[in-house]
Amino acid sequence: MTRPLPAIGVLDGFFWTSGQDGKLRLQQCSSCGTLRHTPRVVCAKCRSSDAEIVAVSGHATVVAFTVNAHQWTPALPPPYVVAIVQIDEQHDIRLTTNLVNVEPETARIGLRVRVAFEQHGDTRDADVWLPVFEPNGEPDVEVTVEDDVRPLVRQPVSTKRFEHDVVLSGVGQSRTGRRLMVDPLSLTVEACTKAIEDAGLTFADVDGLATYPGAEGYAIGHSEGGVTAVEEALQLKPTWINGGGETPGQAGSIIAAMLAVSAGLCRHVLVFRTVWESTHAVLGPHPDGSARLDAEWSKYRLPYGAFSAANWIGMYANLYLHKYGVDRTMLGRIATTTRAHAALNPVAIYKDPISMDDYFNARPVSSPFGLYDCDVPCDGAIAVIVSAAATAGDLRQPPVRVNAVGTQILERLSWDQGTLTHEPQTMGPAAHLWTRTDLTPADVDVALLYDGFTFNAVSWLEGLGFCEFGGATDFIGDGSTIALGGRLPLNTHGGQLSAGRTHGFGYIQEAMLQMRGEAGAHQVAGAEVAVATTGGGAPGSAFLLTKW
């Protein structure tokens, strides 16, 4: 077994082969001299398309790291250190890499390092020289990363709000659990049937279909096969369809449906999201690492053993803890408090309480994350009906209003070149949300915030302005603030950490139930405004939902 290797591309082949003479090379704009990484066809600073390849010193500083403790592939036995380093020549140029010739427990932010190269490949293919980094013997330096600022967003172009043309009229959830060993399309149909019945509609009333991420998600356990599979199963003959992975978070498909209804293309759109990751892990193919990685998202991370978002987001979490001088306690409060909420949710996967001792003693995954910092892969489907507001009087029960959505991208779509202090792609939609409403964070009664990892929820709490940047530890305190009955109950259904990784739609479902007063034992008394977010490192989205 060998570690997965990047394909030698036309644009970036130089990066993977330049190490044969021991030099780290980067792309540089020929017009303004700006270095850029990953290689691009145009300079973001001056828009010139002229570029050259230049050698740099190879000296850098560690700005984020994680010690990976989980074995993702036999080729890379743990523990090992995945790090983000910034090069000396231009501090906004960062590389995801491995730290070598260093004991994992001594890895730290501010460590001075120099490039080394590991040669991989064989005579059948161009060799790859992976740039890795080792300590260079220089004293540590103070790392300053100033990207935790309130971003400036585009203001609305008009006073019209498409959000107000629609309502969320129905919601349904299929069986949900670990390794159900059932066909995912059957889960989709189950959830869709329940959502249509919940809204008081018939299948004949549905004239639109939308989903995330579409057919391509089937191969990794992230969909049932997309719009075409569901249309073939249900034979609905919609006037509008939409499916794909490049949306504002997983719930971007709901926003697309809202736009279609507002534009008059349809009146009732069935939006569905299906996962079958835990069954897929048993039945699905397991790559042996021999194929070359071609997609940019994978070729710059997977060769270094950064297989999971636990690795990528763990690096941001470690930088956050370092910058603000806090420990993992706030993350533990999120895990234990939302588990307590899950105990009140009959469809949550894990309901047994966990203590702070349980949290700190749990199996490590990728520092600072342990087992209870990570969400739960599962099988299940959730469907939501987006209806024209004019139909509200014909529905089975009072629908839920959409007060505003936030969708703007304000950061580089990158896991290492943009924001490092918080989960990427949270600050943009969080800030954008408040430009489209007269409501403020103080008006929110319940927060349903994406918690693929505990730190994701911290990023959303701070990005949405419920507390200042770096203030989550004080805001969360002993956990009472985010508990039922607290100032801002968080993930009252248990979140993905305990209720199961339904990849975004669980938050919308819980927000709808809270606004309808139907959340049962985990209902927030008197709740009239809910915020729900989706994303997890992909471009995200934020919703403000209000009671009818």
XYZ file of C-alpha atoms in Angstrom:
548
model
C 0.000 0.000 0.000
C 1.179 3.509 -0.839
C -0.321 6.816 0.109
C -2.696 8.276 -2.513
C -0.842 10.463 -4.990
C -1.855 13.505 -7.046
C -2.208 13.400 -10.792
C 0.375 15.460 -12.670
C -1.825 18.169 -14.160
C -1.082 20.671 -16.911
C -1.403 23.667 -14.584
C 0.160 22.283 -11.423
C 2.505 19.538 -12.610
C 5.508 21.698 -11.740
C 4.454 21.761 -8.066
C 4.483 17.990 -7.718
C 7.725 17.414 -9.630
C 9.946 20.381 -8.729
C 11.258 18.660 -5.613
C 13.593 16.520 -7.711
C 16.224 19.234 -7.281
C 15.189 20.049 -3.695
C 13.474 23.344 -4.564
C 9.944 24.376 -3.656
C 8.382 26.190 -6.591
C 5.239 28.291 -6.819
C 3.353 30.136 -9.502
C 4.008 33.900 -9.680
C 2.172 36.603 -11.594
C 4.512 38.020 -14.228
C 2.790 41.410 -14.065
C 2.580 42.235 -10.351
C 4.838 39.618 -8.780
C 2.146 38.121 -6.534
C 2.628 34.482 -5.654
C -0.421 32.290 -5.887
C -1.361 28.856 -4.642
C -2.979 26.662 -5.681
C -1.986 27.460 -9.296
C -4.535 29.604 -11.112
C -5.136 30.792 -14.663
C -5.531 34.424 -13.619
C -4.066 36.647 -10.910
C -6.666 37.603 -8.301
C -4.796 40.844 -7.571
C -4.253 42.346 -11.042
C -6.260 39.926 -13.251
C -3.258 39.212 -15.461
C -3.104 35.776 -17.046
C 0.686 35.897 -17.428
C 2.545 33.694 -14.965
C 5.936 32.126 -14.345
C 7.241 29.450 -12.031
C 9.726 30.583 -9.367
C 11.707 28.861 -6.642
C 11.131 30.052 -3.069
C 13.220 29.555 0.045
C 11.200 26.644 1.369
C 11.136 28.157 4.870
C 7.778 28.490 6.572
C 5.882 28.673 9.868
C 3.248 26.290 11.202
C -0.030 28.212 11.560
C -2.363 25.275 12.192
C -2.002 21.550 12.791
C -3.744 18.412 13.962
C -2.343 15.155 15.274
C -4.290 12.456 13.473
C -4.977 9.399 15.631
C -7.358 7.498 13.348
C -6.198 5.086 10.639
C -7.925 6.133 7.421
C -5.745 3.966 5.176
C -3.209 1.168 5.807
C -0.618 3.238 3.953
C -0.494 5.857 6.714
C -0.468 4.420 10.221
C -1.167 6.995 12.958
C -0.189 9.064 14.724
C 0.996 11.636 12.225
C 0.823 15.415 11.984
C -1.139 17.246 9.304
C -0.277 20.947 9.241
C -0.898 24.179 7.397
C 2.281 26.201 6.930
C 2.642 29.734 5.619
C 5.709 30.464 3.536
C 8.107 33.244 4.441
C 7.894 35.097 1.125
C 4.141 35.770 1.267
C 2.099 34.933 4.349
C -1.184 34.398 2.546
C 0.374 31.460 0.703
C -0.219 28.312 2.720
C 0.379 24.650 2.111
C -1.346 21.676 3.675
C 1.392 19.178 4.428
C 2.861 16.733 6.919
C 5.358 17.586 9.626
C 8.174 15.031 9.578
C 11.171 14.373 11.814
C 9.177 15.631 14.763
C 7.393 13.829 17.575
C 3.623 14.378 17.171
C 3.239 15.615 20.750
C 5.753 18.404 20.071
C 3.900 19.824 17.067
C 2.839 23.386 17.743
C 1.737 26.642 16.180
C 4.649 28.982 15.539
C 7.141 26.172 14.827
C 9.673 27.203 12.204
C 10.076 24.630 9.440
C 11.770 24.019 6.102
C 10.701 21.980 3.120
C 11.795 18.424 2.515
C 10.572 16.110 -0.219
C 9.362 12.550 -0.332
C 9.647 10.844 -3.706
C 6.787 8.564 -4.750
C 5.714 6.905 -7.974
C 7.233 4.392 -10.362
C 8.621 4.119 -13.872
C 5.163 3.798 -15.400
C 4.176 7.288 -14.346
C 5.819 10.620 -13.611
C 7.335 10.583 -10.145
C 5.809 12.788 -7.473
C 7.884 14.714 -4.954
C 5.541 15.523 -2.087
C 6.627 18.662 -0.207
C 6.675 17.932 3.515
C 8.193 20.079 6.237
C 10.614 19.506 9.116
C 11.846 21.750 11.962
C 14.616 24.090 10.804
C 16.080 24.770 14.259
C 15.018 28.418 14.428
C 13.155 29.784 17.467
C 9.372 29.676 17.376
C 7.595 32.815 16.205
C 4.314 34.399 17.238
C 1.601 33.646 14.706
C -0.926 36.350 13.906
C -3.928 35.367 11.808
C -6.371 38.245 11.545
C -9.264 36.854 9.554
C -11.836 36.854 12.351
C -13.435 40.178 11.446
C -17.009 41.021 10.590
C -17.068 40.954 6.786
C -18.624 43.643 4.652
C -21.475 42.173 2.649
C -23.415 43.244 -0.391
C -26.604 45.055 0.525
C -29.918 43.880 -0.978
C -30.528 45.211 -4.464
C -34.201 45.889 -3.717
C -36.727 45.790 -0.910
C -38.432 42.724 -2.403
C -37.759 39.499 -0.524
C -38.387 36.293 -2.435
C -38.379 34.549 0.942
C -41.740 36.114 1.736
C -43.377 34.580 -1.352
C -43.063 31.079 0.061
C -43.770 28.983 3.123
C -42.450 25.654 4.357
C -45.601 23.590 4.370
C -44.562 20.044 5.168
C -41.702 17.937 6.490
C -41.083 14.218 6.778
C -38.335 11.920 8.011
C -37.729 8.304 7.077
C -36.406 5.599 9.316
C -33.007 6.779 10.516
C -30.267 4.708 12.042
C -26.906 3.042 11.771
C -26.451 0.438 9.005
C -30.106 -0.023 8.168
C -29.048 -2.076 5.122
C -31.942 -0.839 2.979
C -31.973 0.740 -0.459
C -31.551 4.522 -0.080
C -34.298 5.296 -2.592
C -36.786 3.538 -0.316
C -35.793 5.951 2.470
C -36.320 8.900 0.112
C -39.793 7.761 -0.874
C -40.663 7.211 2.768
C -39.616 10.747 3.743
C -41.315 12.312 0.699
C -44.569 10.504 1.383
C -44.591 11.725 4.977
C -43.803 15.328 3.947
C -46.607 15.420 1.383
C -49.070 13.981 3.894
C -47.844 16.428 6.550
C -48.653 19.357 4.242
C -52.083 17.955 3.396
C -51.132 17.636 -0.279
C -51.215 14.794 -2.778
C -48.453 13.613 -5.085
C -50.414 15.204 -7.924
C -50.003 18.619 -6.258
C -46.199 18.425 -6.460
C -44.912 20.295 -9.507
C -41.229 20.729 -8.594
C -38.366 18.529 -7.380
C -35.065 19.618 -5.851
C -32.241 17.847 -4.055
C -28.615 17.941 -2.944
C -26.083 16.788 -4.128
C -27.794 14.956 -6.980
C -26.892 11.743 -8.735
C -23.147 12.106 -8.170
C -23.645 11.686 -4.438
C -24.813 8.094 -4.784
C -21.309 6.692 -5.179
C -20.273 7.940 -1.737
C -23.489 7.290 0.150
C -24.681 10.903 -0.065
C -27.829 10.528 -2.179
C -30.425 8.131 -3.454
C -29.547 8.842 -7.083
C -30.883 12.363 -7.522
C -33.923 13.920 -9.162
C -34.070 11.424 -12.013
C -34.201 8.447 -9.640
C -37.003 9.978 -7.588
C -38.999 11.106 -10.633
C -38.734 7.620 -12.087
C -39.921 6.125 -8.794
C -42.803 8.548 -8.165
C -43.749 9.617 -11.732
C -44.626 13.193 -10.738
C -44.075 15.056 -14.041
C -42.712 18.282 -12.472
C -42.512 21.604 -14.293
C -39.125 22.379 -12.663
C -36.254 20.328 -11.272
C -32.903 21.091 -9.662
C -30.106 18.945 -8.274
C -26.397 19.360 -7.717
C -23.662 19.835 -5.185
C -22.624 23.441 -5.807
C -25.211 25.303 -3.754
C -25.168 27.430 -0.581
C -24.842 24.457 1.719
C -26.955 21.334 1.591
C -30.094 23.406 2.141
C -29.215 25.411 -0.972
C -31.659 23.088 -2.705
C -34.401 24.537 -0.491
C -33.351 28.061 -1.475
C -33.422 27.078 -5.161
C -36.941 25.743 -4.655
C -37.949 28.996 -2.968
C -36.684 30.973 -5.952
C -38.579 28.731 -8.377
C -41.826 29.162 -6.443
C -41.296 32.919 -6.128
C -40.734 33.118 -9.901
C -43.998 31.303 -10.590
C -42.472 28.142 -12.041
C -44.271 25.929 -9.548
C -46.469 25.982 -6.448
C -45.285 23.015 -4.392
C -41.684 21.802 -4.586
C -40.653 18.552 -2.960
C -37.094 18.936 -1.653
C -35.341 15.802 -0.393
C -31.994 14.805 1.080
C -30.896 11.209 1.604
C -27.796 9.726 3.189
C -26.818 6.077 3.545
C -23.226 6.478 4.631
C -23.209 3.803 7.306
C -24.612 1.140 4.965
C -22.348 2.337 2.160
C -19.353 1.874 4.446
C -20.281 -1.814 4.629
C -21.280 -2.363 0.994
C -19.433 0.341 -0.926
C -16.068 0.152 -2.691
C -12.912 0.965 -0.762
C -10.198 2.644 -2.863
C -6.811 0.991 -2.535
C -4.917 4.247 -2.977
C -3.423 3.281 -6.341
C -5.360 5.765 -8.478
C -3.972 9.254 -8.975
C -6.016 12.069 -7.448
C -7.205 14.610 -9.995
C -9.709 16.889 -8.194
C -8.125 19.874 -6.468
C -10.038 19.298 -3.230
C -8.391 15.895 -2.881
C -4.961 16.131 -4.473
C -3.706 18.824 -2.080
C -4.909 17.047 1.099
C -5.321 13.306 0.707
C -1.636 12.584 -0.051
C -0.876 13.898 3.444
C -3.391 11.629 5.151
C -5.908 14.445 5.616
C -8.775 12.204 4.571
C -11.473 13.618 6.795
C -13.022 16.937 7.663
C -11.969 15.960 11.189
C -8.410 16.670 10.035
C -9.188 19.848 8.119
C -11.454 21.402 10.744
C -9.310 20.099 13.590
C -6.518 22.365 12.355
C -8.774 25.438 12.609
C -9.943 24.382 16.051
C -6.361 24.070 17.301
C -5.530 27.523 15.934
C -8.647 28.927 17.626
C -7.696 27.396 20.982
C -4.155 28.761 20.610
C -5.208 32.248 19.545
C -7.792 32.771 22.268
C -6.025 30.876 25.029
C -8.915 28.526 25.780
C -9.227 24.750 26.104
C -11.612 22.079 24.849
C -14.140 22.625 27.633
C -16.530 24.655 25.468
C -16.480 21.889 22.851
C -17.309 19.377 25.548
C -20.212 21.506 26.740
C -21.671 21.421 23.229
C -21.287 17.635 23.000
C -22.779 16.883 26.423
C -25.598 19.430 26.206
C -26.793 18.371 22.774
C -26.599 14.710 23.846
C -28.963 15.637 26.681
C -31.307 17.118 24.064
C -31.043 13.927 21.976
C -32.257 11.930 24.969
C -35.577 13.764 24.561
C -35.805 13.013 20.821
C -37.275 9.574 20.098
C -35.650 9.361 16.641
C -32.133 10.368 17.733
C -29.523 7.654 17.215
C -27.609 8.135 20.475
C -29.551 9.013 23.623
C -27.387 7.796 26.494
C -26.032 10.758 28.494
C -22.343 11.593 28.390
C -20.455 13.481 31.083
C -17.538 15.842 30.711
C -15.325 13.016 31.991
C -16.695 10.798 29.218
C -15.950 13.559 26.733
C -12.329 14.074 27.784
C -11.649 10.326 28.074
C -13.074 9.431 24.670
C -10.957 7.898 21.927
C -8.925 10.577 20.104
C -9.664 11.077 16.406
C -7.755 14.129 15.179
C -6.680 16.700 17.753
C -8.374 18.490 19.382
C -11.270 16.222 18.409
C -12.220 13.026 20.168
C -15.061 10.653 19.427
C -17.769 12.901 20.869
C -16.648 15.909 18.823
C -17.609 14.098 15.615
C -21.045 13.579 14.114
C -22.586 10.176 13.476
C -22.707 8.670 9.949
C -26.138 7.164 9.418
C -28.837 6.158 6.949
C -31.922 8.305 6.574
C -33.848 10.816 4.491
C -35.634 14.095 5.201
C -38.009 15.865 2.831
C -39.373 19.414 2.968
C -42.218 20.950 0.955
C -41.718 24.540 -0.266
C -45.086 26.038 -1.214
C -46.351 29.340 -2.542
C -47.428 31.590 0.330
C -50.786 32.051 -1.404
C -51.584 28.385 -0.708
C -51.203 28.724 3.070
C -54.953 28.667 3.679
C -55.300 25.353 1.854
C -52.670 23.519 3.883
C -53.292 20.967 6.607
C -51.730 23.087 9.346
C -50.172 26.525 9.766
C -46.942 26.587 7.723
C -43.618 28.089 8.681
C -42.527 31.459 7.325
C -39.070 32.069 5.879
C -38.051 35.495 7.127
C -34.607 35.641 5.477
C -31.753 33.601 4.072
C -28.013 34.260 3.961
C -25.970 32.900 1.073
C -23.071 35.188 0.186
C -19.541 33.854 -0.319
C -17.006 36.203 1.275
C -13.991 33.910 1.596
C -11.791 31.900 -0.704
C -13.397 28.557 -1.441
C -10.458 26.766 0.058
C -9.590 24.648 3.087
C -6.238 26.341 3.684
C -5.899 29.602 1.722
C -8.782 31.529 3.281
C -10.196 31.727 6.801
C -8.273 29.667 9.357
C -9.656 30.865 12.694
C -13.162 29.500 12.090
C -14.803 26.914 9.894
C -14.636 28.224 6.297
C -17.818 29.447 4.615
C -19.693 30.395 7.771
C -18.949 34.104 8.088
C -20.331 35.081 4.671
C -23.838 33.618 4.914
C -24.006 34.500 8.624
C -23.350 38.182 7.926
C -25.498 38.210 4.794
C -28.518 36.878 6.700
C -28.852 39.994 8.828
C -28.908 42.301 5.766
C -32.192 40.718 4.649
C -34.216 41.127 7.836
C -35.165 43.577 10.548
C -34.616 40.862 13.153
C -31.396 40.637 15.140
C -29.575 37.861 17.027
C -31.397 38.981 20.174
C -34.718 37.947 18.583
C -33.699 34.318 18.041
C -35.305 31.768 20.367
C -33.605 28.576 19.190
C -30.416 27.914 17.181
C -30.048 24.887 14.919
C -26.415 25.167 13.863
C -24.442 22.746 11.728
C -22.348 20.572 14.030
C -20.513 18.107 11.847
C -17.936 18.741 14.575
C -18.355 20.643 17.815
C -16.161 23.444 16.478
C -18.504 24.033 13.537
C -21.200 25.138 15.962
C -18.724 27.514 17.638
C -17.960 29.078 14.246
C -21.652 29.632 13.533
C -22.347 31.015 17.023
C -19.639 33.624 16.594
C -20.239 34.257 12.892
C -23.927 34.966 13.503
C -23.038 37.443 16.227
C -24.458 35.644 19.256
C -21.103 36.398 20.869
C -17.890 38.111 19.842
C -15.089 36.286 18.054
C -13.268 34.261 20.674
C -16.181 34.679 23.074
C -17.804 31.249 22.756
C -16.209 29.900 25.920
C -17.747 32.639 28.062
C -21.042 32.530 26.157
C -21.465 28.768 26.572
C -20.189 28.763 30.156
C -21.332 25.675 32.018
C -23.686 24.773 29.161
C -26.810 26.296 30.645
C -26.901 29.073 28.040
C -27.332 26.555 25.213
C -29.577 24.114 27.104
C -33.357 23.926 26.958
C -34.551 26.843 29.043
C -31.326 28.758 28.408
C -30.758 32.009 26.548
C -30.122 30.220 23.221
C -31.055 26.528 23.157
C -28.718 24.824 20.683
C -29.535 21.857 18.466
C -32.518 20.837 20.500
C -32.954 17.580 18.555
C -29.412 16.461 19.378
C -27.741 17.805 16.259
C -25.667 15.638 13.991
C -23.449 14.798 16.967
C -26.163 12.605 18.495
C -29.253 12.558 16.268
C -27.296 11.507 13.169
C -25.511 13.070 10.209
C -28.403 13.886 7.902
C -26.103 16.470 6.306
C -27.987 19.673 6.903
C -31.684 18.908 6.559
C -32.116 17.842 10.173
C -31.670 21.456 11.275
C -34.400 22.708 8.934
C -36.717 19.934 10.099
C -36.133 20.733 13.770
C -36.590 24.464 13.136
C -39.939 23.734 11.473
C -41.084 21.542 14.352
C -40.043 24.185 16.880
C -41.951 26.902 15.013
C -45.023 24.663 14.868
C -44.757 23.795 18.548
C -44.455 20.105 17.650
C -41.002 19.242 18.996
C -42.398 17.306 21.942
C -40.136 16.931 24.958
C -37.437 19.070 23.345
C -39.788 21.939 22.474
C -38.550 25.422 23.410
C -41.387 27.152 25.212
C -42.784 30.116 23.292
C -40.326 29.800 20.391
C -41.203 32.162 17.543
C -37.871 32.674 15.732
C -35.354 29.993 14.768
C -32.033 30.216 12.966
C -30.849 27.171 11.034
C -27.556 26.775 9.188
C -26.071 24.226 6.821
C -22.665 23.848 5.242
C -19.836 22.075 7.001
C -17.008 23.655 5.004
C -18.861 23.788 1.698
C -20.417 27.142 0.794
C -22.971 27.546 3.562
C -26.402 28.997 4.098
C -28.363 30.430 6.984
C -32.150 30.599 7.444
C -34.364 32.627 9.743
C -37.674 30.855 10.200
C -40.612 32.324 12.081
C -43.879 31.077 13.462
C -46.980 31.544 11.283
